[in-house]
mmCIF file of C-alpha atoms in Angstrom:
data_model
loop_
_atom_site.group_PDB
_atom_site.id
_atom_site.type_symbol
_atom_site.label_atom_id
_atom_site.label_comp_id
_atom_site.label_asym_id
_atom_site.label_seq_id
_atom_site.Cartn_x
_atom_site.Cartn_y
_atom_site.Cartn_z
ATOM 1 C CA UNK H 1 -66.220 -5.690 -48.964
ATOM 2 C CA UNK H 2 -68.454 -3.381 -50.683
ATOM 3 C CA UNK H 3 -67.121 0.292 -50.474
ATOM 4 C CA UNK H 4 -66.568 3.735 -52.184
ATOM 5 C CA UNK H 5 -62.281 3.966 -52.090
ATOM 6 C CA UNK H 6 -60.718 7.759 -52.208
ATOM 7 C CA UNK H 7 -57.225 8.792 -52.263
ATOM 8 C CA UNK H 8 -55.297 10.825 -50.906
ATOM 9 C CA UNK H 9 -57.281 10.834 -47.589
ATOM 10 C CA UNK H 10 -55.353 14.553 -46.779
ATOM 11 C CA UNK H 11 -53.752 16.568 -49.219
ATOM 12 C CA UNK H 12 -51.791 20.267 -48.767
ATOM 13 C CA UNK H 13 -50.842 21.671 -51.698
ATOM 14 C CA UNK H 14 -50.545 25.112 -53.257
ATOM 15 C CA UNK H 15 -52.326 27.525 -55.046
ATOM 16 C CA UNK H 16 -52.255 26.457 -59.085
ATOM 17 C CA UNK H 17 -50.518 22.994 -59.052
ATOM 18 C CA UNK H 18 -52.804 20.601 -60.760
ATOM 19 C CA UNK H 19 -54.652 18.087 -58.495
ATOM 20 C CA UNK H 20 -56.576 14.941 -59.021
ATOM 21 C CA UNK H 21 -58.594 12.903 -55.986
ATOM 22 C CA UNK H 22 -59.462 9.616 -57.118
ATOM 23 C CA UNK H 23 -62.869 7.782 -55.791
ATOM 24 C CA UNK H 24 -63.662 3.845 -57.199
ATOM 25 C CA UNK H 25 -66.566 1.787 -55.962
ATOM 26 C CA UNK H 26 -66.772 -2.313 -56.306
ATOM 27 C CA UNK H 27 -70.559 -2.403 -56.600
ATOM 28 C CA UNK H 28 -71.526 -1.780 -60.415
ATOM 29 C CA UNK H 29 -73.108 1.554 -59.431
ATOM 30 C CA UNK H 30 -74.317 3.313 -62.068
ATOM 31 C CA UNK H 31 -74.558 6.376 -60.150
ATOM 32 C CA UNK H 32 -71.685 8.631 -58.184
ATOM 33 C CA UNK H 33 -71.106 11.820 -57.191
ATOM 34 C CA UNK H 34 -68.643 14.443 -55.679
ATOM 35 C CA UNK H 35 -69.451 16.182 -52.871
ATOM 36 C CA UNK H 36 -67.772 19.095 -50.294
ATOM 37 C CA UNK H 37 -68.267 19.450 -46.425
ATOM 38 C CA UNK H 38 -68.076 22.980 -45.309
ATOM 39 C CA UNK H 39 -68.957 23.793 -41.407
ATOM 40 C CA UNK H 40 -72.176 25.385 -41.369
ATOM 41 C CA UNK H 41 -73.161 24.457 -45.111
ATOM 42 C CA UNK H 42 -73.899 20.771 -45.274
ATOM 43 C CA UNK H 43 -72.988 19.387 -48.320
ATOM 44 C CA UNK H 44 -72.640 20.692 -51.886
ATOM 45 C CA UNK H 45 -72.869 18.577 -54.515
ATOM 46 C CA UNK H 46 -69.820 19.293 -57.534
ATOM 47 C CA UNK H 47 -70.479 16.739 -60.163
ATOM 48 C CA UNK H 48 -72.337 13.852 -60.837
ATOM 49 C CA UNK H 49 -72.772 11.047 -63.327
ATOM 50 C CA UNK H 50 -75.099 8.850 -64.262
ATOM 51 C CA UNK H 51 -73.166 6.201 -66.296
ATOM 52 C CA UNK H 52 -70.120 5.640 -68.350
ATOM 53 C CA UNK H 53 -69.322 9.530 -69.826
ATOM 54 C CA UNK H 54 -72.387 10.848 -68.540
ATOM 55 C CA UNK H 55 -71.584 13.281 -66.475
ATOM 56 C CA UNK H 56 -73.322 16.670 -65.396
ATOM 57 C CA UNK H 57 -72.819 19.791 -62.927
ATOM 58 C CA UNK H 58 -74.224 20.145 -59.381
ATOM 59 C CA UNK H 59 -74.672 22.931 -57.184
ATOM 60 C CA UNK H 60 -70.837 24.058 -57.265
ATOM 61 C CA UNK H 61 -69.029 23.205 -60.274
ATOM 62 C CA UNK H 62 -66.514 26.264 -60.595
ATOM 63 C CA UNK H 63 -63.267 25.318 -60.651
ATOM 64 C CA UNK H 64 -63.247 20.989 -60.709
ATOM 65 C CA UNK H 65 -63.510 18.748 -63.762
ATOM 66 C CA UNK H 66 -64.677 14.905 -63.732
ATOM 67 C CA UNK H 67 -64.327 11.991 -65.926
ATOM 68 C CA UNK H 68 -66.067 8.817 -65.874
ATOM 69 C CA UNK H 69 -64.268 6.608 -68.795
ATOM 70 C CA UNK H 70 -64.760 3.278 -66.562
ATOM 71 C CA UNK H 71 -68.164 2.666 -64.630
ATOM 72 C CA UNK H 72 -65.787 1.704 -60.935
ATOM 73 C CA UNK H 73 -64.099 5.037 -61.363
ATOM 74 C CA UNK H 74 -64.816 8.877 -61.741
ATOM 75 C CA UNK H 75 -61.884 11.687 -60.557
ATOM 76 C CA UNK H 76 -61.928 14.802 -59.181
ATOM 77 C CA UNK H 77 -59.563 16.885 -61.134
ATOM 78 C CA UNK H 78 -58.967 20.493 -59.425
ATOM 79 C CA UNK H 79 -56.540 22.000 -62.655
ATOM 80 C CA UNK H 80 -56.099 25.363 -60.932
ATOM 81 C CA UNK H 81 -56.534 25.040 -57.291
ATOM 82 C CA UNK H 82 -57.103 28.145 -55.023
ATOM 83 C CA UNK H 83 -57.535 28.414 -51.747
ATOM 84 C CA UNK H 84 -61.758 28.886 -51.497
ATOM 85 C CA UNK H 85 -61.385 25.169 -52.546
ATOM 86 C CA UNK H 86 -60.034 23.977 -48.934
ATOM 87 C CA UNK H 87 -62.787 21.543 -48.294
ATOM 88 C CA UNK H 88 -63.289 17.748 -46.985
ATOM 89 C CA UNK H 89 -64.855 16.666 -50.153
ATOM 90 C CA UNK H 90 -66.504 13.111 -50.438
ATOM 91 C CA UNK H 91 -67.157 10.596 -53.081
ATOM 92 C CA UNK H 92 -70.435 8.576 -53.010
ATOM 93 C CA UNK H 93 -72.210 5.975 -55.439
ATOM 94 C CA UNK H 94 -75.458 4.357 -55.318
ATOM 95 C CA UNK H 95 -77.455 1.471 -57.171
ATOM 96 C CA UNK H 96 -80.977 3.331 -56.432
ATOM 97 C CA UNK H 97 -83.244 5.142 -54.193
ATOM 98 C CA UNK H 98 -84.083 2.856 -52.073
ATOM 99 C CA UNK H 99 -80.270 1.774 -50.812
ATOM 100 C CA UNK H 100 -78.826 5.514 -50.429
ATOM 101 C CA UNK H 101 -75.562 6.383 -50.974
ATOM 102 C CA UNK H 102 -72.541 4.805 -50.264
ATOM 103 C CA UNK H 103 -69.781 7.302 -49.061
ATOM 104 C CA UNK H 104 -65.756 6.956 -49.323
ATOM 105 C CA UNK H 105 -63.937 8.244 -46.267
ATOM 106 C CA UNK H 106 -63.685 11.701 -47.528
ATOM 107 C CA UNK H 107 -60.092 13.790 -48.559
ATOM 108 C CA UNK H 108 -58.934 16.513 -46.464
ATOM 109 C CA UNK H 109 -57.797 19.252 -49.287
ATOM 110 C CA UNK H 110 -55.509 22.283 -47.609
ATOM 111 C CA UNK H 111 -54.919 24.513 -50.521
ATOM 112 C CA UNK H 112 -52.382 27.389 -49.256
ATOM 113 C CA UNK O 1 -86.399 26.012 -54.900
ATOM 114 C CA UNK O 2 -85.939 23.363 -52.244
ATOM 115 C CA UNK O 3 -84.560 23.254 -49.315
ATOM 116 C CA UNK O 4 -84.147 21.257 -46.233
ATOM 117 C CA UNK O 5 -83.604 22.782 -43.231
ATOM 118 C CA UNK O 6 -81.990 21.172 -39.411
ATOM 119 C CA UNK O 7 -80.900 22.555 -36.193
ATOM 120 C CA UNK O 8 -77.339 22.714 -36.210
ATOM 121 C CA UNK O 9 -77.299 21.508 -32.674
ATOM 122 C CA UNK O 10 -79.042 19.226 -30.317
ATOM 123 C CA UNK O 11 -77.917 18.182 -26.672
ATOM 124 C CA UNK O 12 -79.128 15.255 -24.603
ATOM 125 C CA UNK O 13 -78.124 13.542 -21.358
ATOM 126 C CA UNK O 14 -76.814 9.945 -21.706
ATOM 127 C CA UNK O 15 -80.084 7.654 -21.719
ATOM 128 C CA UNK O 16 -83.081 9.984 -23.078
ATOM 129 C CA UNK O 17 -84.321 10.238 -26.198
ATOM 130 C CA UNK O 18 -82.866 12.147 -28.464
ATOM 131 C CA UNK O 19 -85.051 14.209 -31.679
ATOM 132 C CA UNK O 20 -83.799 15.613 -34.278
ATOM 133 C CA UNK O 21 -85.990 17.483 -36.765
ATOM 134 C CA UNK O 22 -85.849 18.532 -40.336
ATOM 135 C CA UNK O 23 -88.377 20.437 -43.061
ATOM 136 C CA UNK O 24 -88.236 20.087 -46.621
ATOM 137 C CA UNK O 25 -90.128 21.825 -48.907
ATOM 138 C CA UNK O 26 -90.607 19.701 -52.225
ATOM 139 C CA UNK O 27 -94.020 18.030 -51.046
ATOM 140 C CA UNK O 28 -93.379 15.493 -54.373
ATOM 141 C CA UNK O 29 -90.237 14.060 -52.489
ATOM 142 C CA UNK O 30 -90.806 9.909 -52.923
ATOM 143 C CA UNK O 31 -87.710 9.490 -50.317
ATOM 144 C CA UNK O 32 -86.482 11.070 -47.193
ATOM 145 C CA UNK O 33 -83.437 9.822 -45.820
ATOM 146 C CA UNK O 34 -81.330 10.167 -42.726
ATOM 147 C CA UNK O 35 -77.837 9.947 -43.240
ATOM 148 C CA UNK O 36 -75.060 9.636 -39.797
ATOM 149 C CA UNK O 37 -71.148 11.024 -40.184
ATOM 150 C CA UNK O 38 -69.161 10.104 -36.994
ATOM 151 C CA UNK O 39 -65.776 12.305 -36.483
ATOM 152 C CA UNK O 40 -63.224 12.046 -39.255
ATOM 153 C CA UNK O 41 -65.812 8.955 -41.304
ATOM 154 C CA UNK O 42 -67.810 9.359 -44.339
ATOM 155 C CA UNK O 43 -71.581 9.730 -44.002
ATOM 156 C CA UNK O 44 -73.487 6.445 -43.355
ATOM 157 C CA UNK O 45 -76.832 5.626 -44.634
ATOM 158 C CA UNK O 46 -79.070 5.176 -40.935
ATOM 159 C CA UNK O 47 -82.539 4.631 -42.627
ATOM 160 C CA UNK O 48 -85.168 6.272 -45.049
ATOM 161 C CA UNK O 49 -88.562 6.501 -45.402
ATOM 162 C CA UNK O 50 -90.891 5.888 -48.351
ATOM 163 C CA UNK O 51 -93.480 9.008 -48.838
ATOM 164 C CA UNK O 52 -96.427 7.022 -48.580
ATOM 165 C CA UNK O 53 -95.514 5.983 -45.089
ATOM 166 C CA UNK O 54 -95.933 7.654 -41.946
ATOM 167 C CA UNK O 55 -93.705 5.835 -39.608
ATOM 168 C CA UNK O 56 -90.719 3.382 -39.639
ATOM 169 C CA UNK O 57 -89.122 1.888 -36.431
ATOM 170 C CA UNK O 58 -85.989 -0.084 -36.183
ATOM 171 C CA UNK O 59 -84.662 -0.961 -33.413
ATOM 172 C CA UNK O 60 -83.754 2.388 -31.473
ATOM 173 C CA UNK O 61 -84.659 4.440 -34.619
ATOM 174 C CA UNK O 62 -87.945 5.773 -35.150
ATOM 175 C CA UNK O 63 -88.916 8.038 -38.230
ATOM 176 C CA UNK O 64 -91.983 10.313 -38.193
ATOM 177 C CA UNK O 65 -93.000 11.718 -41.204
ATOM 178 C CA UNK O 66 -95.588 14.510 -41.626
ATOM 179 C CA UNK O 67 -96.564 15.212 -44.962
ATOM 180 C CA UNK O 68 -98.960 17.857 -44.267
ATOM 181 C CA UNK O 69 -96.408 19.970 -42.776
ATOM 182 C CA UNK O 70 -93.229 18.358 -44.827
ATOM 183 C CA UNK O 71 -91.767 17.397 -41.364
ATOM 184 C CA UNK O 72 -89.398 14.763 -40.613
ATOM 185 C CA UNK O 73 -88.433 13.344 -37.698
ATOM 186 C CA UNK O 74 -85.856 10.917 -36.253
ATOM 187 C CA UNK O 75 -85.967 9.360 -32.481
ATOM 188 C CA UNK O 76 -82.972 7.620 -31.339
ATOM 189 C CA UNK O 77 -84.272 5.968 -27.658
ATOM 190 C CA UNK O 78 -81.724 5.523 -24.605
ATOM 191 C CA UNK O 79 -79.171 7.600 -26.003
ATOM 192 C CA UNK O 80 -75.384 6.351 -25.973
ATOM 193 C CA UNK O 81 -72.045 8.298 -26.438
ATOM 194 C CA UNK O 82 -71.484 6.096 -29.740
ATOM 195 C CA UNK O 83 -74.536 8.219 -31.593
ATOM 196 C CA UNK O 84 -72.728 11.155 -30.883
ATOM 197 C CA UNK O 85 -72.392 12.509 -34.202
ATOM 198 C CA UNK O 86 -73.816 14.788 -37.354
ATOM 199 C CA UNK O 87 -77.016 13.763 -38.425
ATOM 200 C CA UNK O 88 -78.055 15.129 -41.982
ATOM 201 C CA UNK O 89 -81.751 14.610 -43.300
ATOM 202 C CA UNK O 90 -81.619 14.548 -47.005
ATOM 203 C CA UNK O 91 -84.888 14.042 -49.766
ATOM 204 C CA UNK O 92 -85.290 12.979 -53.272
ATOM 205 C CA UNK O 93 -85.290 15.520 -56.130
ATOM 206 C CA UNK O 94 -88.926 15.028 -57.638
ATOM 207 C CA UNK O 95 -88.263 12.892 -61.209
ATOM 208 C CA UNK O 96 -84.852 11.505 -59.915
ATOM 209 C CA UNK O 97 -84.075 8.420 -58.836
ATOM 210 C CA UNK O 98 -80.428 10.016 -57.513
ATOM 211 C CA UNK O 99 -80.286 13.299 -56.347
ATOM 212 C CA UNK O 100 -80.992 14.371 -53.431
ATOM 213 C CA UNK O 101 -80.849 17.741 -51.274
ATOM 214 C CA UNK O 102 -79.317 17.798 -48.296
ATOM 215 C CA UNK O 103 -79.878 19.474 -44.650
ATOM 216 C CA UNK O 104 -76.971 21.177 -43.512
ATOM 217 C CA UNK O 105 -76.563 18.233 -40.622
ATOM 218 C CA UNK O 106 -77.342 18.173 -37.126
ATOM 219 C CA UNK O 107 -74.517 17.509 -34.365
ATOM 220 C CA UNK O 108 -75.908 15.450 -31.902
ATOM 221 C CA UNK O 109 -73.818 16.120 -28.082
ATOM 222 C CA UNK O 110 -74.357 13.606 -25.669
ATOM 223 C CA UNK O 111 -73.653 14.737 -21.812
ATOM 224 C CA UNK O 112 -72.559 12.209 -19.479
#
């Protein structure tokens, strides 16, 4: 089956203890991208990346890192969490315009 | 720079119609999406719409799109309790074949 895979789908941990959400995709998709829910504010986009260590900064970078050494998967690495970064934060990949986005399930990050 | 705006809320009675409306600004946009996220799920690709096109129907979807005054549209006929969900309009960032910007997502409440 075709889908965008993230882990841990909820996560509570504390302020300054190094994180990492991982997101992998089965479709050869060039293209993926980080993303956080907040009520009221749609979604942000963190990172994105074009191909194989091409990566580049979205709307919201502050604070997360990203890696993309292998096209199926691309981290979220939070090395400093604080609490501003309690989010539900989604991964999504796509092939091209004209087929969207494909979406994981989205993690639920408490940072206390 | 652009934007794309949505009611936060809409509320229909099982078995209307339900519209939900979004603006964008960036007139150059080539695609405009709509995108659905049902409680605790990732967001789903619903349908799109090509620029050059007015109108798309499938099935109990229809998409209006207005060029003139960057307005989009999305009908969902005889309402049911399983489209109760957000709704987020997103377009294409002029000269990318990726990114998009997103409405902040409309929740769609569906009274018995």
């Amino acid at each position: 089956e075709a889908q965008v895979t993230q882990n841990p789908r909820y996560l509570i941990t504390v302020t300054g203890k190094k994180l990492t959400v991982t997101c992998s995709q089965n479709m050869n998709h060039e293209y993926m991208s980080w993303y956080r829910q907040d009520p009221g504010l749609g979604l942000r986009q963190i990172y994105y990346s074009m191909n194989v260590e091409v990566t580049d900064k979205g709307d919201v970078p502050e604070g997360y890192k990203v890696s993309r050494k292998e096209k199926r998967n691309f981290p979220l690495i939070l090395e400093s969490p604080s609490p501003n970064q309690t989010s539900l934060y989604f991964c999504a990949s796509s092939y091209g315009p004209a087929s969207g986005y494909t979406f994981g399930s989205g993690t639920r990050l408490t940072v206390v | 720079g652009e934007d794309v705006e949505q009611s936060l809320f809409l509320s229909v009675r099982e078995g209307d119609s339900s519209v939900i409306n979004c603006t964008y600004t960036d007139s150059s946009s080539t695609y405009l999406y709509w995108y659905k996220q049902e409680p605790g799920a990732g967001l789903q690709l619903l349908t799109y719409i090509f620029s050059n096109m007015d109108m798309k129907q499938d099935q109990r979807l229809t998409v209006l799109l207005n060029k003139k005054d960057k307005h989009l549209s999305l009908r969902i006929a005889d309402t049911q309790t399983g489209d109760s969900a957000i709704y987020f309009c997103a377009e294409s960032v002029t000269g990318s074949n990726y990114q998009l910007i997103w409405g902040a997502g409309t929740k769609l409440i569906i009274k018995p």
